[in-house]
Tab-separated table of C-alpha atoms in Angstrom:
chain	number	residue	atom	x	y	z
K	20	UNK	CA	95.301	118.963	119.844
K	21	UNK	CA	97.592	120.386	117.424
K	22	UNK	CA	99.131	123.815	116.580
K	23	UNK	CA	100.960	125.373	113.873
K	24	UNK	CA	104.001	124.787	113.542
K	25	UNK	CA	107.453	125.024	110.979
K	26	UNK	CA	107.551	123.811	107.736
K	27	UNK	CA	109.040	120.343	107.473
K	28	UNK	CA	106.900	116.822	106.832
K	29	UNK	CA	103.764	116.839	109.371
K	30	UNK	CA	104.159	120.530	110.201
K	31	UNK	CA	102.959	121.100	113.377
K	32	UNK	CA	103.250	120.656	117.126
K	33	UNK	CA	100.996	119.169	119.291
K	34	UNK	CA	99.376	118.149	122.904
K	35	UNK	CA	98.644	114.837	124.327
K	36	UNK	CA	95.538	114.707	126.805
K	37	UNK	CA	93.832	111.449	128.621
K	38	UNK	CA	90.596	111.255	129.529
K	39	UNK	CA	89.083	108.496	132.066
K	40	UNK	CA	85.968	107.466	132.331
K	41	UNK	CA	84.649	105.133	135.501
K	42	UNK	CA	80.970	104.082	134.480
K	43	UNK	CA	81.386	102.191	131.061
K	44	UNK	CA	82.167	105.612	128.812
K	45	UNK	CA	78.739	107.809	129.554
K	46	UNK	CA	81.411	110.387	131.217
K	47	UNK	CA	84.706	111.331	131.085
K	48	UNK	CA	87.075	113.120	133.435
K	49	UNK	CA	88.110	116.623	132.506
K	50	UNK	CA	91.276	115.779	129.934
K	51	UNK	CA	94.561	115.802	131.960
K	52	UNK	CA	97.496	117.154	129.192
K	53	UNK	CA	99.993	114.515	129.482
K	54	UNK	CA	102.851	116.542	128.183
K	55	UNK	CA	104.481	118.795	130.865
K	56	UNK	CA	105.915	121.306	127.977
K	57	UNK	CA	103.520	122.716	125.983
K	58	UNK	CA	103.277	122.032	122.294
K	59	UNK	CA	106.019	119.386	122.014
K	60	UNK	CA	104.121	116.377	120.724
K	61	UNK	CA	104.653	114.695	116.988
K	62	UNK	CA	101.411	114.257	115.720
K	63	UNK	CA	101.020	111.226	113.236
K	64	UNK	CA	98.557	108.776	112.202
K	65	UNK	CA	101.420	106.325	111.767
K	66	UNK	CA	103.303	106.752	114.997
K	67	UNK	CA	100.505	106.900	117.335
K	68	UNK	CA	101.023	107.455	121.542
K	69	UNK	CA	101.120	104.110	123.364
K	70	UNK	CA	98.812	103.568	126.565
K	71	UNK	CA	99.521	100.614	128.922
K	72	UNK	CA	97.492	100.302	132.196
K	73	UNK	CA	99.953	98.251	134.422
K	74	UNK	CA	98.575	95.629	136.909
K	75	UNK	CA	98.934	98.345	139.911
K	76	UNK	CA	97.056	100.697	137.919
K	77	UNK	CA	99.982	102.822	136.786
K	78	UNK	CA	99.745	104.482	133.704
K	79	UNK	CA	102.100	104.403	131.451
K	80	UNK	CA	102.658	107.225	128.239
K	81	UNK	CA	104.670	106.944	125.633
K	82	UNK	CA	104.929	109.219	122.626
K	83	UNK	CA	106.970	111.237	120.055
K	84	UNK	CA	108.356	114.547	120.763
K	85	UNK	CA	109.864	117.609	118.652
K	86	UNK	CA	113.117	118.981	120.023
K	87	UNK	CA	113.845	121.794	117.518
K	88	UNK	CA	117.189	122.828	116.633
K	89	UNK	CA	118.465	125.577	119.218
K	90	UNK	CA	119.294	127.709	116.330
K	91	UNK	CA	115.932	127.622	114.952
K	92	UNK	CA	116.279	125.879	111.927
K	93	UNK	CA	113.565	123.983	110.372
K	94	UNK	CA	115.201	120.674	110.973
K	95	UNK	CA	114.327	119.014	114.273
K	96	UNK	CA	115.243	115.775	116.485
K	97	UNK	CA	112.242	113.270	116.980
K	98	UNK	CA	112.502	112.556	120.949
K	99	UNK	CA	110.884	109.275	122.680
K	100	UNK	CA	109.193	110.380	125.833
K	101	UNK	CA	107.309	108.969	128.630
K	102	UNK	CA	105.488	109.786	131.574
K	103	UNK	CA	103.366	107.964	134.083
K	104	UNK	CA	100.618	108.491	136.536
K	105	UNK	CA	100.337	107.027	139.999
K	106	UNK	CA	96.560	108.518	140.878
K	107	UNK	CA	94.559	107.264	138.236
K	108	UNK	CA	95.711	109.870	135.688
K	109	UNK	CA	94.938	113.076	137.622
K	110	UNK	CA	98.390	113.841	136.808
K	111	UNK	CA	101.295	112.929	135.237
K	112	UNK	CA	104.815	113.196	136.300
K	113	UNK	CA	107.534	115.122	134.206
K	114	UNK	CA	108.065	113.391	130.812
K	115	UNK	CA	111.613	111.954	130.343
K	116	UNK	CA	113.402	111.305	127.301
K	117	UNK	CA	114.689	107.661	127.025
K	118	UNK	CA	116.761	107.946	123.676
K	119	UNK	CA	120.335	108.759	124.363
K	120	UNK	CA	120.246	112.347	123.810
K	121	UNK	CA	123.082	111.994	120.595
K	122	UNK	CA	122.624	113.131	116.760
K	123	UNK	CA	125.101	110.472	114.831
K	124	UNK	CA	122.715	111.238	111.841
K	125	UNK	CA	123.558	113.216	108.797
K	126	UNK	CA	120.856	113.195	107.016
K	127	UNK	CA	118.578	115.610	106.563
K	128	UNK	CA	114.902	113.856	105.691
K	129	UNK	CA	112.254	115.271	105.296
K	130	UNK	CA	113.583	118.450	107.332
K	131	UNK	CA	114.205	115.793	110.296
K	132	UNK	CA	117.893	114.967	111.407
K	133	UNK	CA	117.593	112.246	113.732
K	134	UNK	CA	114.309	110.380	114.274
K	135	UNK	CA	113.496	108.190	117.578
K	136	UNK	CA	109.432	107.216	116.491
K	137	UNK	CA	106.888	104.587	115.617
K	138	UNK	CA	106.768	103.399	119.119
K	139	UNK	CA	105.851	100.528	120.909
K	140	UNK	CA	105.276	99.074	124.862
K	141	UNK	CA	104.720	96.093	126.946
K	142	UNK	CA	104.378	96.275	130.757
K	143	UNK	CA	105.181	92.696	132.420
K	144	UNK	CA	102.298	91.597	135.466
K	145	UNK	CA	105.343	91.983	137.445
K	146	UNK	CA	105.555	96.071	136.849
K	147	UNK	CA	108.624	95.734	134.178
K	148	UNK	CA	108.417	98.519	131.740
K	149	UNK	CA	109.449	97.554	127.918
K	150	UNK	CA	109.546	100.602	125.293
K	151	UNK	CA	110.878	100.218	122.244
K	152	UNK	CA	111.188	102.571	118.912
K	153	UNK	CA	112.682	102.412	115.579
K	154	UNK	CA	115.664	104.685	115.481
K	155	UNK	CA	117.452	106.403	112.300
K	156	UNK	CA	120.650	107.476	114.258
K	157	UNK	CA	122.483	104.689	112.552
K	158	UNK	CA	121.113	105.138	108.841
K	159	UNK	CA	122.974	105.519	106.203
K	160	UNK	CA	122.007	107.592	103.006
K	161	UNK	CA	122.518	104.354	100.484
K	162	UNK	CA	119.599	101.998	102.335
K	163	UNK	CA	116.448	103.276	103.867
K	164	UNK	CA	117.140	100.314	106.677
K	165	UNK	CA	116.628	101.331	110.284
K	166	UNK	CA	116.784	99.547	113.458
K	167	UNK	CA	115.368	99.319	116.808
K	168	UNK	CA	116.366	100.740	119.887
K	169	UNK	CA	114.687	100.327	123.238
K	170	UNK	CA	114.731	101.142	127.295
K	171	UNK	CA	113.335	98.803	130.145
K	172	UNK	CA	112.934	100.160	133.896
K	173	UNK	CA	112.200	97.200	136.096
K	174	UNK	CA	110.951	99.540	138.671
K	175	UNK	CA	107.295	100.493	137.187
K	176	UNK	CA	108.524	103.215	135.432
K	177	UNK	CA	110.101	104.967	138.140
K	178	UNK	CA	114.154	104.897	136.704
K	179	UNK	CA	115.669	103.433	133.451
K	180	UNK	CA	118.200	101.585	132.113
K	181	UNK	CA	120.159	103.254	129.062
K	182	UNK	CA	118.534	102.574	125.753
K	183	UNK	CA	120.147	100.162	123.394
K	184	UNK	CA	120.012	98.541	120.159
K	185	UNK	CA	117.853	95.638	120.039
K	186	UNK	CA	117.391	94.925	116.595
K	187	UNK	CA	120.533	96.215	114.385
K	188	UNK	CA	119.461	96.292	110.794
K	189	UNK	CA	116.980	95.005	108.153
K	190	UNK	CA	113.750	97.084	109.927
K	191	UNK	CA	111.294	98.770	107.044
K	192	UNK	CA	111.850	102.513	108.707
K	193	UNK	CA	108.398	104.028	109.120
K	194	UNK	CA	106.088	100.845	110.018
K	195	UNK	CA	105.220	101.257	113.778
K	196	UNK	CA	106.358	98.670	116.292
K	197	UNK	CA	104.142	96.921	118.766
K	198	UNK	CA	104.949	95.242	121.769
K	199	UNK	CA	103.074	93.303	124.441
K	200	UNK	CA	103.441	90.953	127.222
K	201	UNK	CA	101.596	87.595	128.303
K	202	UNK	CA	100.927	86.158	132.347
K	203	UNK	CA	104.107	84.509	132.362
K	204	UNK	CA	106.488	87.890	131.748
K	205	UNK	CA	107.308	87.329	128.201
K	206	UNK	CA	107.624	89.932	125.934
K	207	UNK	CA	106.866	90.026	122.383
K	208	UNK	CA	107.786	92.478	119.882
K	209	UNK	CA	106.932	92.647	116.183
K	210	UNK	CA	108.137	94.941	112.875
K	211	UNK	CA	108.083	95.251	109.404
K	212	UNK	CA	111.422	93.601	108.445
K	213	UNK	CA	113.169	94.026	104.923
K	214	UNK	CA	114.184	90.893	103.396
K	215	UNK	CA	117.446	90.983	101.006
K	216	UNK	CA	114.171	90.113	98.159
K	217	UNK	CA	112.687	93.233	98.723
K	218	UNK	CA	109.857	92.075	100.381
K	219	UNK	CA	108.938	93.361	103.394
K	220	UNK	CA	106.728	91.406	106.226
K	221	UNK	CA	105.667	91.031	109.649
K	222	UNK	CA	107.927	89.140	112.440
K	223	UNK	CA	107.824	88.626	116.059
K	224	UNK	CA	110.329	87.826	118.463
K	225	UNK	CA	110.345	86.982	122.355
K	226	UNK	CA	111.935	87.456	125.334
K	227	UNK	CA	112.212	85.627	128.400
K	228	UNK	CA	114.488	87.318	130.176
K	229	UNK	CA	113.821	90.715	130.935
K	230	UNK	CA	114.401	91.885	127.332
K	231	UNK	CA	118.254	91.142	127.877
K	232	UNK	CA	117.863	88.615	124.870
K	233	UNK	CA	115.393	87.718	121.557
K	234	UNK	CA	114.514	84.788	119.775
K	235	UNK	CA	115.150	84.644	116.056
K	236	UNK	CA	112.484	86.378	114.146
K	237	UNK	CA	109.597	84.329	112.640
K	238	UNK	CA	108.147	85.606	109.911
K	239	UNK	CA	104.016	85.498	110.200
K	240	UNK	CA	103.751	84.909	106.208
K	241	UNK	CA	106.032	83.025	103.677
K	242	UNK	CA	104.068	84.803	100.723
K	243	UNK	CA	105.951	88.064	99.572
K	244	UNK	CA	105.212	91.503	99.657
K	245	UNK	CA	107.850	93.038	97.080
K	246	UNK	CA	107.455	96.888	97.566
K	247	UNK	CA	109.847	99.780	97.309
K	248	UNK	CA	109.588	102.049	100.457
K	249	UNK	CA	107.527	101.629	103.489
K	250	UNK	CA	103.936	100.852	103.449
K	251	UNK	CA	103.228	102.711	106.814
K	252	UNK	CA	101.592	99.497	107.927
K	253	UNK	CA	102.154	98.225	111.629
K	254	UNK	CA	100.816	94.645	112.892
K	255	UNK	CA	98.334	94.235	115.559
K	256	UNK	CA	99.427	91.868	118.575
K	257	UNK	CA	97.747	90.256	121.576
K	258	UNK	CA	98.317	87.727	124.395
K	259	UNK	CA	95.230	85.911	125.429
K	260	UNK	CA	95.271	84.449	129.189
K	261	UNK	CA	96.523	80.963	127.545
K	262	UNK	CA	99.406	83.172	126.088
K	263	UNK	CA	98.435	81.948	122.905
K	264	UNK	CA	100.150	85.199	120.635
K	265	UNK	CA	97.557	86.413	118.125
K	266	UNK	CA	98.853	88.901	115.820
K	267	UNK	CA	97.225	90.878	112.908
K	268	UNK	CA	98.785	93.165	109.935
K	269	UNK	CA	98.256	94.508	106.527
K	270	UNK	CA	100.085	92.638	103.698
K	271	UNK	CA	99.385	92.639	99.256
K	272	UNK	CA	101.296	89.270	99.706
K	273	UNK	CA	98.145	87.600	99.130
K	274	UNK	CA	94.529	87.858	97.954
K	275	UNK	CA	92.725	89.326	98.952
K	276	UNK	CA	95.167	92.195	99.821
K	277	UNK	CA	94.164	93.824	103.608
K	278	UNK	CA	94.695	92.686	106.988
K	279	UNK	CA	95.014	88.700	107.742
K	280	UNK	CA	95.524	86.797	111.373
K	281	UNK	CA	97.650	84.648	112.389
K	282	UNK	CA	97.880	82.779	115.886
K	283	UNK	CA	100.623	80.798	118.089
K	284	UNK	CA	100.137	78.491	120.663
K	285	UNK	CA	103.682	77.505	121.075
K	286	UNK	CA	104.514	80.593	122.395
K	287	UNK	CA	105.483	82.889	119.164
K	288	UNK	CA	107.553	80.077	117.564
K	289	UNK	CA	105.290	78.715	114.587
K	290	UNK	CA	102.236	80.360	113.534
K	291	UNK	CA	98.157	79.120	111.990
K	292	UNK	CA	97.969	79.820	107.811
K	293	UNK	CA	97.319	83.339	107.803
K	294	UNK	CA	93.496	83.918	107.275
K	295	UNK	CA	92.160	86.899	105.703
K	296	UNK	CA	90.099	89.209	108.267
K	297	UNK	CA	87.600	90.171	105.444
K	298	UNK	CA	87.898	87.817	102.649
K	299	UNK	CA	85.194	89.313	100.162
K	300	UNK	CA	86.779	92.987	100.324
K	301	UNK	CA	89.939	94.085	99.302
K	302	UNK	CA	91.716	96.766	101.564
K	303	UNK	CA	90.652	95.234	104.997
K	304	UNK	CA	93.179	97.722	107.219
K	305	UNK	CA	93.871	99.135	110.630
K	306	UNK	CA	93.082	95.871	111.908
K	307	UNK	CA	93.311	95.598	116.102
K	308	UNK	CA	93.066	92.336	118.280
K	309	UNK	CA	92.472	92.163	121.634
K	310	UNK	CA	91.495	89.218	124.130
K	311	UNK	CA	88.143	88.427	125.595
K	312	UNK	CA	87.867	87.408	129.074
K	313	UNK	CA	85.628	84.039	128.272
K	314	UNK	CA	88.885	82.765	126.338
K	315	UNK	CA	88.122	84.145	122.659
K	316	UNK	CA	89.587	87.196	120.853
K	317	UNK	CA	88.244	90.158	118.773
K	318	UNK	CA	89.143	91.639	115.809
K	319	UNK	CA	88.115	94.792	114.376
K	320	UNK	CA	89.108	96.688	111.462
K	321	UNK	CA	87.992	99.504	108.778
K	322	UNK	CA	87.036	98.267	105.031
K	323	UNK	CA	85.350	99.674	102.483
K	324	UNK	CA	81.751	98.604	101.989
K	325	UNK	CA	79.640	100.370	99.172
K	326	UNK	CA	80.952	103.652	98.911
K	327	UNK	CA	81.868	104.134	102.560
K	328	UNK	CA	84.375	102.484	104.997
K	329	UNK	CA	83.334	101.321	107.893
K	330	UNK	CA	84.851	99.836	110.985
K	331	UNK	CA	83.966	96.255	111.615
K	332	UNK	CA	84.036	93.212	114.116
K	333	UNK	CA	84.642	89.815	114.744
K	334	UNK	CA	85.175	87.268	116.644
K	335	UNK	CA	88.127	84.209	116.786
K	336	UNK	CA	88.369	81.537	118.870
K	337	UNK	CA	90.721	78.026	118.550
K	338	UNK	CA	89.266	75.210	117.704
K	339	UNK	CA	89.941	72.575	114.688
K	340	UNK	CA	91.476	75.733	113.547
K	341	UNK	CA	91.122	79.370	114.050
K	342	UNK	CA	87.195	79.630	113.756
K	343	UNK	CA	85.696	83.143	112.722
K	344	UNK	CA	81.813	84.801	113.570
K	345	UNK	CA	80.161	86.768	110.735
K	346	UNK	CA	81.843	90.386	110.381
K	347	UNK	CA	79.190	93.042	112.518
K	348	UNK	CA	79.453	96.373	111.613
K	349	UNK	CA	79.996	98.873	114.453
K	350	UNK	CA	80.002	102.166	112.400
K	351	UNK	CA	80.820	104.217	109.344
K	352	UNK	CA	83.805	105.173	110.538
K	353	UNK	CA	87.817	104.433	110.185
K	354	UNK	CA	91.163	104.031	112.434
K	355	UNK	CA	89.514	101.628	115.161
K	356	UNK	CA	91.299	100.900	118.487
K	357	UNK	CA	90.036	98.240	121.256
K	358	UNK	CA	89.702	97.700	124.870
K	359	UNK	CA	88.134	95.001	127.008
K	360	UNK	CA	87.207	95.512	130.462
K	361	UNK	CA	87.783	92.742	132.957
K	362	UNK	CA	83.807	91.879	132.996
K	363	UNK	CA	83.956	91.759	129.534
K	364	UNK	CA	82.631	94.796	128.446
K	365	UNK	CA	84.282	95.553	125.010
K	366	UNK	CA	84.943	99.521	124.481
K	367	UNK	CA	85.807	100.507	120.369
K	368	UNK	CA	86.875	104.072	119.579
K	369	UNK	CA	87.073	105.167	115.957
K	370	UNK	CA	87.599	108.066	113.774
K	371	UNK	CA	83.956	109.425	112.229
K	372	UNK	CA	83.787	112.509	110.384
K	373	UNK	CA	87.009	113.870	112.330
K	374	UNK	CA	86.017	113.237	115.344
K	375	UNK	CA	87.301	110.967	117.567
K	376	UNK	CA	83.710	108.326	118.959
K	377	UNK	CA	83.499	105.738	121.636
K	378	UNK	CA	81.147	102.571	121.031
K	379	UNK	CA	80.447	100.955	124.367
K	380	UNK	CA	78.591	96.769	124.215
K	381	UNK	CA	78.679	93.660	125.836
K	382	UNK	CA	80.564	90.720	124.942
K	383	UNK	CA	77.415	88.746	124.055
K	384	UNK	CA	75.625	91.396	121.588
K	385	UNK	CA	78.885	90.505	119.654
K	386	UNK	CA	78.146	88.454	116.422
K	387	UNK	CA	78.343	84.607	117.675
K	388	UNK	CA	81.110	81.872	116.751
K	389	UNK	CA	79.574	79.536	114.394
């Protein structure tokens, strides 16, 4: 819900609700605002709020928040916040910053002096919290290169560690982060990195520690994307219950240009040939992945078909290969997001007309593998 709000890039000021629904998404609880200050939320397409349901049922929330100059000024700091809920989201405690509350940035962008967005989270089976965010206090005004900070609680969310740097340099500024965690612990984490050739790609690392150290990044595509400034394009990543690491982003590197998948079963440190998720459209984006409970994943992802785009699905499984079912559509509609339910009841939400829509089926009225 957003509200008007000073004139700098995205003007306005916003509220973040949650809604819960108990019988498959025919009703939904009376939205709960999950901001405790009024009209303090970031609202953009490209830095959307993360959810995580821990294994407890704790909630976790984290999002973007405006912290306006105290003079008044049009320029304003770009907070990381996050709350949690305890009772099944009937509340939601006091949100907490967890960037170091410092402006080392000079620059003025966009009428924002210090940015702390494009968020991501993974919550361990064990209740460790892992936030992460991509962080322009370090910027410099000759390279648009940013890098990634993050905070960890071990305690469900309860108290934090001080944020740190994770990842000092080379990360493409404005392409949101994602993060997410397997059975055994580990914790993956994937950006858009710059390369010194200009191209800028998808890689994943891994921790197995706690997030006290990361692998080397591997790069999900040796094909090039050469472009000048950020594409606003964040990858897609999932953990199925053999912690194989499926992962899925938009790249022009190849043909057709869209979304492709890629997936590891060596725990994040080679990767399958990337596969297109659409191969007979061009401009396959937004694409989410998720794992089923009977051992395959889905994809979906908006495309346009005729004159309209649409949201799709499909289905991957491992094999000789990464096999693929026939693309279903779900609805004329774009920006999909995915959830599974334990008995395998898959839940797709979607932007249609500017509104936000909720498609409730059953694993088995999905499209077969062939």
């Amino acid at each position: 819900q957003g509200h008007a709000g000073p004139s700098h890039a995205a003007p306005s000021y916003a509220d973040l609700y949650f809604a819960r629904s108990t019988d498959g998404g025919k009703t939904f609880s009376t939205p709960v605002r999950v901001n405790d200050k009024p009209n303090t939320v970031r609202p953009l397409a490209t830095s959307k709020p993360r959810l995580v349901v821990g294994a407890n049922g704790t909630i976790h929330v984290l999002w973007v928040a405006i912290r306006q100059n105290a003079d008044k000024e049009v320029t304003v700091l770009l907070d990381m916040h996050y709350a949690r809920s305890s009772n099944g989201g009937k509340s939601f405690e006091k949100a907490r910053a967890l960037n170091t509350d410092r402006n080392l940035h000079a620059i003025d962008h966009m009428g924002i002096r210090a940015e702390h967005a494009f968020q991501g989270m993974a919550v361990t089976p064990k209740g460790e919290v892992h936030t992460f965010w991509i962080d322009s206090r370090d910027m410099s005004k000759e390279s648009d290169k940013a890098a990634i900070y993050g905070a960890v609680s071990k305690d469900d969310g309860k108290t934090w560690l001080r944020d740190r740097m994770v990842i000092k340099t080379d990360v493409c500024a404005c392409c949101q982060v994602t993060a997410a965690s397997g059975k055994d612990g580990a914790v993956y984490l994937t950006w858009r990195n710059i390369f010194a050739d200009g191209s800028r790609e998808i890689v994943l690392v891994k921790s197995t520690d706690g997030g006290k150290a990361y692998s080397a990044p591997v790069r999900l595509m040796e094909k090039k994307w050469v472009i000048e400034g950020c594409p606003l394009k964040p990858a897609s990543v999932a953990i199925d219950g053999k912690n194989n690491v499926w992962v899925s982003w938009y790249t022009e590197a190849d043909q057709p240009a869209g979304a492709y998948l890629v997936v590891s079963t060596d725990g994040g440190k080679s990767f399958s040939v990337p596969q297109a998720v659409q191969a007979n459209v061009k401009g396959a984006d937004h694409a989410q992945v998720v794992p089923l409970p009977n051992g395959e994943t889905l994809l979906a992802w908006d495309a346009r078909i005729g004159e309209t785009r649409s949201v799709l699905m499909r289905k991957a499984a491992l094999g000789k290969g990464v096999a693929l079912s026939e693309p279903m559509m779900v609805a004329a509609a774009t920006y999909p997001a995915l959830g599974v339910a334990a008995n395998g009841i898959v839940y797709c939400s979607f932007v249609q007309n500017g509104r936000l829509m909720l498609q409730v089926m059953k694993t088995e009225q999905l499209t077969a593998l062939k």
